[in-house]
CSV table of C-alpha atoms and ligand atoms in Angstrom, one decimal:
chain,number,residue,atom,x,y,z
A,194,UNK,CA,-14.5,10.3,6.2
A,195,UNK,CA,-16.9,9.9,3.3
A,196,UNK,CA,-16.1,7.2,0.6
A,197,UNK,CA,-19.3,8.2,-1.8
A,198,UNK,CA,-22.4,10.3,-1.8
A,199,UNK,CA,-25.8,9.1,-3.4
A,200,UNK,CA,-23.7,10.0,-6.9
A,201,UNK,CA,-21.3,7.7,-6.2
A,202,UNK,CA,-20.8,4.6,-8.1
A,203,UNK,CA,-18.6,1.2,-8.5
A,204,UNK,CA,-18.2,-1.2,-10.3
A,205,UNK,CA,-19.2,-4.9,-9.7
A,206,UNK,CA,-18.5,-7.4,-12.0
A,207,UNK,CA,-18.7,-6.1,-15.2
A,208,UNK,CA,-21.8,-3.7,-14.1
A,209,UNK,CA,-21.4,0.2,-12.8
A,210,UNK,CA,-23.8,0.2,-9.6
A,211,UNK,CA,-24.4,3.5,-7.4
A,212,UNK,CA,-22.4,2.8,-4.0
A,213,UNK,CA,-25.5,3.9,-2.1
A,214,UNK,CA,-27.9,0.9,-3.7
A,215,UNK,CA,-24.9,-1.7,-4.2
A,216,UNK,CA,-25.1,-4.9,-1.5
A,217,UNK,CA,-23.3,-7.5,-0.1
A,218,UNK,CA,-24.5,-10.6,1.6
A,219,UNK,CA,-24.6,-10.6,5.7
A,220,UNK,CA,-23.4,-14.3,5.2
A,221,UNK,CA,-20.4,-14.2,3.2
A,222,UNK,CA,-17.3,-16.1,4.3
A,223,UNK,CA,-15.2,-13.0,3.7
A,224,UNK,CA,-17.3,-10.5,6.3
A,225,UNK,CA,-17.1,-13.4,8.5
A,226,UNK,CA,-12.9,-15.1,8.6
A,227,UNK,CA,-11.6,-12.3,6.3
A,228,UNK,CA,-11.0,-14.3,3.4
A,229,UNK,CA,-10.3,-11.9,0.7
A,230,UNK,CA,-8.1,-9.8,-1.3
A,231,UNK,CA,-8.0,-6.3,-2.5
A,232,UNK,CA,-5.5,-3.7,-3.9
A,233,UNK,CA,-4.6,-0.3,-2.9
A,234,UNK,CA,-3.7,2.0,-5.8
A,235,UNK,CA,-3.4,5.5,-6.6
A,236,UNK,CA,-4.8,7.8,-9.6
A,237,UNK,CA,-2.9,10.9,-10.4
A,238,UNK,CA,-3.8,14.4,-12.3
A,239,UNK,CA,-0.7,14.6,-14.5
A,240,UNK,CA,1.6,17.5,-15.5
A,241,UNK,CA,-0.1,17.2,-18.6
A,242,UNK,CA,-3.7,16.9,-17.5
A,243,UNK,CA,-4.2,13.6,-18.2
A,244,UNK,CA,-5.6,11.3,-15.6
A,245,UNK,CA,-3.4,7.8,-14.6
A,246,UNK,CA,-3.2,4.9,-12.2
A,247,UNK,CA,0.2,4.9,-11.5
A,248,UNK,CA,1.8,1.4,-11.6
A,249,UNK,CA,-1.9,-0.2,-12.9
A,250,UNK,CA,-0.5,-3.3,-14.6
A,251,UNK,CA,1.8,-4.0,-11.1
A,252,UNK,CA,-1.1,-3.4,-8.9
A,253,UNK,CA,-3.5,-5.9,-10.7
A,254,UNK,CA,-0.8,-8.4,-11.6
A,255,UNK,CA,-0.7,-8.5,-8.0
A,256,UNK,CA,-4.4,-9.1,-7.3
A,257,UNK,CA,-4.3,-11.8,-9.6
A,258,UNK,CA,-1.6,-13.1,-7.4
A,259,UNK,CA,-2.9,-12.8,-4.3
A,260,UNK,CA,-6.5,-14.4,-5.5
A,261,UNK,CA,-4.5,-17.0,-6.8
A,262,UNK,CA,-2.4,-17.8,-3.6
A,263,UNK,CA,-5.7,-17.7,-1.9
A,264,UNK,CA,-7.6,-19.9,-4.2
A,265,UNK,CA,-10.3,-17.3,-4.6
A,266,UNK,CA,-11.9,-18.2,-8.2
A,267,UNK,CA,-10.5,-14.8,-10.5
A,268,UNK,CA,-12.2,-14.6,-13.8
A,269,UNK,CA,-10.8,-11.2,-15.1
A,270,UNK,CA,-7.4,-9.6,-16.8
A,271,UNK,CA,-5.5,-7.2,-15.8
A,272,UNK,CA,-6.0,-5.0,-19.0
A,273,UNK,CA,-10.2,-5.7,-18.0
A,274,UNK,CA,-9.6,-4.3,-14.5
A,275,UNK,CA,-7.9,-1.5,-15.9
A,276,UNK,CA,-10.6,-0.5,-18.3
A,277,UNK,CA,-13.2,-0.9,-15.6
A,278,UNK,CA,-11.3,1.3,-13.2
A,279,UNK,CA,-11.0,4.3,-15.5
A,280,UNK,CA,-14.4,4.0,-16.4
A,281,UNK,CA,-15.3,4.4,-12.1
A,282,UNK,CA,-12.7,7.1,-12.3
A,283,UNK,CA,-13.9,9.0,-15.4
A,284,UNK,CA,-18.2,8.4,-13.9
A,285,UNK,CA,-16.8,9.7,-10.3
A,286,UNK,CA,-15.0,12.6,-12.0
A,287,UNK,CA,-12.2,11.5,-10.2
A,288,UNK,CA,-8.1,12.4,-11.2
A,289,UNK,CA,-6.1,12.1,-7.7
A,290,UNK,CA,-7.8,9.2,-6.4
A,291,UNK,CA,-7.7,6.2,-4.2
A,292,UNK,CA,-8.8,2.8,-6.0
A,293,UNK,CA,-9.6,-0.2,-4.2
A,294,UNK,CA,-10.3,-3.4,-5.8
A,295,UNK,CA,-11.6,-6.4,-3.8
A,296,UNK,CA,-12.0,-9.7,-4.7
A,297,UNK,CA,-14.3,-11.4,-1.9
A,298,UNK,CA,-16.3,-14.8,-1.4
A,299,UNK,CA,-20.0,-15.8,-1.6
A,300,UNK,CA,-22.1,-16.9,1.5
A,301,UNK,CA,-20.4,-19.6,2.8
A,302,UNK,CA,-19.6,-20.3,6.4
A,303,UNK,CA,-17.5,-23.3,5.7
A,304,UNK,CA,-13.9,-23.5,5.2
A,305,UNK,CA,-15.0,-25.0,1.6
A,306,UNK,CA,-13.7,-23.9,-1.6
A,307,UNK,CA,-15.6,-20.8,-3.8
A,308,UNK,CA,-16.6,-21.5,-7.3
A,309,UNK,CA,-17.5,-18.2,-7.4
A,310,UNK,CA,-16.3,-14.7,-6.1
A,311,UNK,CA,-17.6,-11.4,-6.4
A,312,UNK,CA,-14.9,-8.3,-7.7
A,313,UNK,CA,-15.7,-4.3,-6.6
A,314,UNK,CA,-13.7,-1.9,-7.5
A,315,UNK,CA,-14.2,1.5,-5.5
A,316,UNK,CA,-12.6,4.8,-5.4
A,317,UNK,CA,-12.7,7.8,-3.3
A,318,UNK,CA,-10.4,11.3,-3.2
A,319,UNK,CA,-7.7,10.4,-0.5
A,320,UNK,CA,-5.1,12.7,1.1
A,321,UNK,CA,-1.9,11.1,1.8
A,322,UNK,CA,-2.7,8.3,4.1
A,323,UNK,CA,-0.3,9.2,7.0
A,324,UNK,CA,0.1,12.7,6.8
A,325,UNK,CA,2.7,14.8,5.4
A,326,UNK,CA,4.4,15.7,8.3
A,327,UNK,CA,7.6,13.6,9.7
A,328,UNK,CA,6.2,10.8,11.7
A,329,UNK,CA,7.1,9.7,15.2
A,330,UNK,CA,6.9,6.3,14.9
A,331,UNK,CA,7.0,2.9,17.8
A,332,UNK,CA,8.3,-0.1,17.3
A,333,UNK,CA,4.9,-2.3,17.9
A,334,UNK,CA,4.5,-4.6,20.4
A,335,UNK,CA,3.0,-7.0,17.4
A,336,UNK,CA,5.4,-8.7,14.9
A,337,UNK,CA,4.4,-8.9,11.0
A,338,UNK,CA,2.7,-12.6,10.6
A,339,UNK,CA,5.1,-15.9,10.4
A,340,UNK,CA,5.2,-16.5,6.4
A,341,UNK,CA,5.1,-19.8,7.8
A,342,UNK,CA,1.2,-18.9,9.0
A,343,UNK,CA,0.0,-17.1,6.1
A,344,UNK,CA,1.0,-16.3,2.4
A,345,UNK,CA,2.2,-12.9,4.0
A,346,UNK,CA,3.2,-11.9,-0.1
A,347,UNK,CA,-0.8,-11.9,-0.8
A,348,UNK,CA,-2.5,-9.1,0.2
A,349,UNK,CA,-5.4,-10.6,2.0
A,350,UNK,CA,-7.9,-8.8,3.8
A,351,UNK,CA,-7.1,-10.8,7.0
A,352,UNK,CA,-3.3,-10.2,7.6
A,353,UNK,CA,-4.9,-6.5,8.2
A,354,UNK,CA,-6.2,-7.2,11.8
A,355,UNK,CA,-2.4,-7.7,12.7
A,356,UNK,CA,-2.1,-4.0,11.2
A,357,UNK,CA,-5.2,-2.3,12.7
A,358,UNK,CA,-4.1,-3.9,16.3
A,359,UNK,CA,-0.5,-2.9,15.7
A,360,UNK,CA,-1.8,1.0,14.4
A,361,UNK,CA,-4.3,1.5,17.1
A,362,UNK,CA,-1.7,0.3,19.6
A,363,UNK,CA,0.8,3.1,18.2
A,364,UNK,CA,-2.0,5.5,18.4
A,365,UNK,CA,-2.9,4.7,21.6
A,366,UNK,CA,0.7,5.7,22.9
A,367,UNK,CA,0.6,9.1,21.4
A,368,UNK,CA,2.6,8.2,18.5
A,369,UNK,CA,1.7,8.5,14.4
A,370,UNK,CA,2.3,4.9,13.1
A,371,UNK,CA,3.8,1.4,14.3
A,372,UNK,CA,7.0,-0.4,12.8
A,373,UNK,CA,6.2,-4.3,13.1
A,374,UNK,CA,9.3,-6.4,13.6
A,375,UNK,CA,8.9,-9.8,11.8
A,376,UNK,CA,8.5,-13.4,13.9
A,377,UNK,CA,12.5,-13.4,14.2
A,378,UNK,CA,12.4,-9.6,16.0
A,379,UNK,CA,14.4,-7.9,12.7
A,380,UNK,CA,12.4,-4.6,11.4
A,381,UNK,CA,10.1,-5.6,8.3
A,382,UNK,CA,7.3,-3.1,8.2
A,383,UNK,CA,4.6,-0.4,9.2
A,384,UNK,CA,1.3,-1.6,8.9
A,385,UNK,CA,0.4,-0.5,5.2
A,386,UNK,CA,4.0,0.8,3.9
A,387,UNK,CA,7.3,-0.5,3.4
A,388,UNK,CA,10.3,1.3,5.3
A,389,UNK,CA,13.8,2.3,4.8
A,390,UNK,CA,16.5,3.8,6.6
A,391,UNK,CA,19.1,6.0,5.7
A,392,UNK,CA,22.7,5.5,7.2
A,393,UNK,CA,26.0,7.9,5.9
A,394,UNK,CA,25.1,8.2,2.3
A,395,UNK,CA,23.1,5.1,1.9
A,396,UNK,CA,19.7,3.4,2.0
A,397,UNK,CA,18.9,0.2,3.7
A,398,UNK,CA,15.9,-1.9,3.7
A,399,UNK,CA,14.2,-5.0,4.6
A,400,UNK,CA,15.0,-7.7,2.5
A,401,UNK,CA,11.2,-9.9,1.3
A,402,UNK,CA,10.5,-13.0,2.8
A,403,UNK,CA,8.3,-11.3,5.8
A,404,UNK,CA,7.0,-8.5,4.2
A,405,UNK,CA,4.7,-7.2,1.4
A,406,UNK,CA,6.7,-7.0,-1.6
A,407,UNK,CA,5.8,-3.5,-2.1
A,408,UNK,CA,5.2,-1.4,-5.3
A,409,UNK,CA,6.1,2.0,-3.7
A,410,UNK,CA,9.3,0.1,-2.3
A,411,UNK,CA,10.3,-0.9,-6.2
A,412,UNK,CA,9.9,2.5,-7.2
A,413,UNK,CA,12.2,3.6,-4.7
A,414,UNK,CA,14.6,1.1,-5.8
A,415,UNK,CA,14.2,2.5,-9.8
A,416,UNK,CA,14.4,6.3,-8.1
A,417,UNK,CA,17.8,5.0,-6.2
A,418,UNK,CA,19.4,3.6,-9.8
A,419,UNK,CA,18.0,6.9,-11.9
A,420,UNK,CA,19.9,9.1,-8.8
A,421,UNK,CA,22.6,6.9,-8.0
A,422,UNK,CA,21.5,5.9,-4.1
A,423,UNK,CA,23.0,2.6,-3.3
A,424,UNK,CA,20.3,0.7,-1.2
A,425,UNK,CA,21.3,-2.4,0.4
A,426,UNK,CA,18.5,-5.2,1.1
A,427,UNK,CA,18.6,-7.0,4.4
A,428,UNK,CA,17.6,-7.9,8.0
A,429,UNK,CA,18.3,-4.9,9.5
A,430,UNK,CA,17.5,-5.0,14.0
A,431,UNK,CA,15.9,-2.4,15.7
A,432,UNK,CA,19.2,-1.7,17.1
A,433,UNK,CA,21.0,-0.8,13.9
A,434,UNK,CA,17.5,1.6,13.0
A,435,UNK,CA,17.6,3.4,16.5
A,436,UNK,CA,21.3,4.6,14.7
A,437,UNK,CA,20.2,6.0,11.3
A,438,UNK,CA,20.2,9.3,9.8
A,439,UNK,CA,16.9,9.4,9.0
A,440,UNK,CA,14.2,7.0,7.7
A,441,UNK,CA,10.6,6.9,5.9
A,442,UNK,CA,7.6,4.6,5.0
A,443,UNK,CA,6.7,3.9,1.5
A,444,UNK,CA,3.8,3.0,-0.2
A,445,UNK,CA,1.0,4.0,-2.7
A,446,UNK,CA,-1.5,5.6,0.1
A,447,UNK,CA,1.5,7.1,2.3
A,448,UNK,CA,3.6,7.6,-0.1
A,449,UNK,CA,7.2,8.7,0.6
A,450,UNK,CA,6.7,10.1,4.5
A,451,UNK,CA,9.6,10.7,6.4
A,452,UNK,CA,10.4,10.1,10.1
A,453,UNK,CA,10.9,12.3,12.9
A,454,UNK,CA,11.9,9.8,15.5
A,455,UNK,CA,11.9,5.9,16.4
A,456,UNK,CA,10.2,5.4,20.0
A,457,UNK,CA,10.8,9.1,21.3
A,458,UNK,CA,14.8,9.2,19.8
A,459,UNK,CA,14.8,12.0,16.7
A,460,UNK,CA,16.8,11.2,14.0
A,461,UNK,CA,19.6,13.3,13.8
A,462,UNK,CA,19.8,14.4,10.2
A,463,UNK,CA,17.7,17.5,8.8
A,464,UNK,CA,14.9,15.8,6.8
A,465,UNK,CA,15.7,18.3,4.0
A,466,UNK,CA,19.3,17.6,3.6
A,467,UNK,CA,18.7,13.7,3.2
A,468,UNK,CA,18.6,11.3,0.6
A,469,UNK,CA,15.1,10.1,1.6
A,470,UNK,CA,14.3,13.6,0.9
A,471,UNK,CA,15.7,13.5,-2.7
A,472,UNK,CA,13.4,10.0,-2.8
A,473,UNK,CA,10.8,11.8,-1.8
A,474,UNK,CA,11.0,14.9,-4.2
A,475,UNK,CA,11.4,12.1,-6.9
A,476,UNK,CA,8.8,9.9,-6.5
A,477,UNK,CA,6.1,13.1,-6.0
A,478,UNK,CA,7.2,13.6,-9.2
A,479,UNK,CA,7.5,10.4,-10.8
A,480,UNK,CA,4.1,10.1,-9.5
A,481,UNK,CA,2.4,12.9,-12.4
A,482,UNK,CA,5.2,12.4,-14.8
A,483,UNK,CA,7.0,15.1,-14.7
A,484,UNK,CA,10.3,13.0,-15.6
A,485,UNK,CA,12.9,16.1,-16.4
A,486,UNK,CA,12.5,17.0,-12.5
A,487,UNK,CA,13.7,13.6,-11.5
A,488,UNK,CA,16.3,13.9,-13.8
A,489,UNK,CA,17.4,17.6,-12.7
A,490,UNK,CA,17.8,16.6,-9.1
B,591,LIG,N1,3.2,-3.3,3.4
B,591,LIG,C1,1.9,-3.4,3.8
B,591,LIG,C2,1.6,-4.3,4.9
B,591,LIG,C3,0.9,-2.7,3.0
B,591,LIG,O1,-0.4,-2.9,3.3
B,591,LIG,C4,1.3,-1.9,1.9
B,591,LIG,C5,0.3,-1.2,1.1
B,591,LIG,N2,-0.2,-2.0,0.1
B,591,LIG,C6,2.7,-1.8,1.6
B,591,LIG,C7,3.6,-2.5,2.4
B,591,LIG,C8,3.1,-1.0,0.5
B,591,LIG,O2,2.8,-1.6,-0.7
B,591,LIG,P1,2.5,-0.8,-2.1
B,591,LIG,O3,3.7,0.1,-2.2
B,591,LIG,O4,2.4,-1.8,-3.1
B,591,LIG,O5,1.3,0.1,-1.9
């Protein structure tokens, strides 16, 4: 995959850089321990032609947060970072796009406190991160980080070695993606989407505490209230899952994706006659606000 060519560029605190001449420093504390913090968001072409970041304040709120909870020094605004990110978007001639904004440290191979950090934001044309076909899906042999361990509500680019293990480990078995249980064995998450399950008529999911408190997985929740879908928070075991109708990830790079089976047993509801479906169909157009569908269905 290609991220940029030599027209490419960023942004990097407050300056637009060509990706191709931008640089980072060989000693910085975030290359070495994975002490930083970035955002995934989405860009969409919209029924009207008009180009937006869906959910823009959310995701940035959240980077805030998750600088914050790190103590990673965070000088900008939310309304700054959105500026900034249209501007990459509009110099990239970019519409349906992937963003990523990063917040990472300075040289420093201590454990010590920043005074400084260093914000990119990058973005790239990105195909829906898992696929669009149903997924069959393992239940990992890795469990989601105790909250205990880690402030597992920040998005820090460290908790992602438990989700590149937990991925590769899936793929490695022949399947598409891994469910992580959390440190108590109940199902929390894939390793960069929510999940829910269907079950005769309604929708279950996760409850936070052990999870990312996803954007995608509020959406679903204001797409479930617009449609009437009741959705029931929880902890939810592997067992109750391996008896659902049918199930699906969520989040801004996958999207809504929808499951074929859980560890080689198929869900037994035709994905096009669920709920998750209806979700799906919904948030797709949600997405490039084309509102009267979502009300139609
Ligand atoms: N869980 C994890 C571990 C993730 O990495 C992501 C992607 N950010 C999500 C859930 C979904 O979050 P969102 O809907 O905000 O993209």
């Amino acid at each position: 995959m290609n991220y940029y060519n030599e027209h490419t560029v960023l942004w990097l605190d407050g300056h637009i850089v060509k990706a191709s001449e931008a640089k980072t420093d060989l000693y910085g504390q975030s290359l070495h321990y994975g002490y930083a913090v970035f955002e995934g968001i989405r860009s969409y072409r919209t029924a009207a032609g008009t180009t937006k970041i869906f959910k823009a304040t959310e995701h940035f709120d959240r980077l805030k947060r998750s600088a914050e909870a790190c103590n990673l020094p965070y000088p900008y605004t939310t309304p700054e970072l959105i500026d900034a990110t249209y501007e990459v978007l509009e110099k990239n001639q970019l519409q349906d796009a992937y963003i990523r904004p990063l917040v990472y440290a300075p040289a420093n191979m201590s454990f010590n406190l920043n005074e400084t950090s260093f914000t990119t934001i990058q973005t790239w044309a990105m195909a829906p991160f898992l696929g669009e076909k149903l997924l069959k899906v393992m239940t990992s042999s890795f469990q989601r980080p105790n909250p205990k361990g880690f402030n597992i509500e920040a998005k820090a680019s460290g908790h992602y070695v438990n989700s590149i293990l937990a991925s590769q480990e899936a793929k490695a078995k022949g399947y598409d993606e891994a469910l992580l249980t959390d440190m108590n064995g109940f199902i929390a998450e894939g390793p960069g989407a929510n999940m829910f399950f269907e079950k005769d008529g309604r929708l279950f999911t996760p409850a936070l505490g052990n999870i990312l408190p996803g954007i995608t997985r509020a959406t679903v929740f204001e797409i479930c209230r617009e449609l009437s879908i009741p959705v029931e928070e929880g902890q939810f075991t592997p067992a109750q899952l391996a008896r659902a109708d049918a199930a699906f990830f969520c989040g801004t790079a996958a999207e809504v994706i929808g499951w074929d089976s859980i560890d080689g047993k198929a869900f037994p509801a035709d994905w096009k006659d669920t709920l998750s479906r209806k979700v799906q169909l919904a948030y797709k157009d949600l997405v490039i606000e084309k509102q009267h569908q979502l009300e139609a269905i």
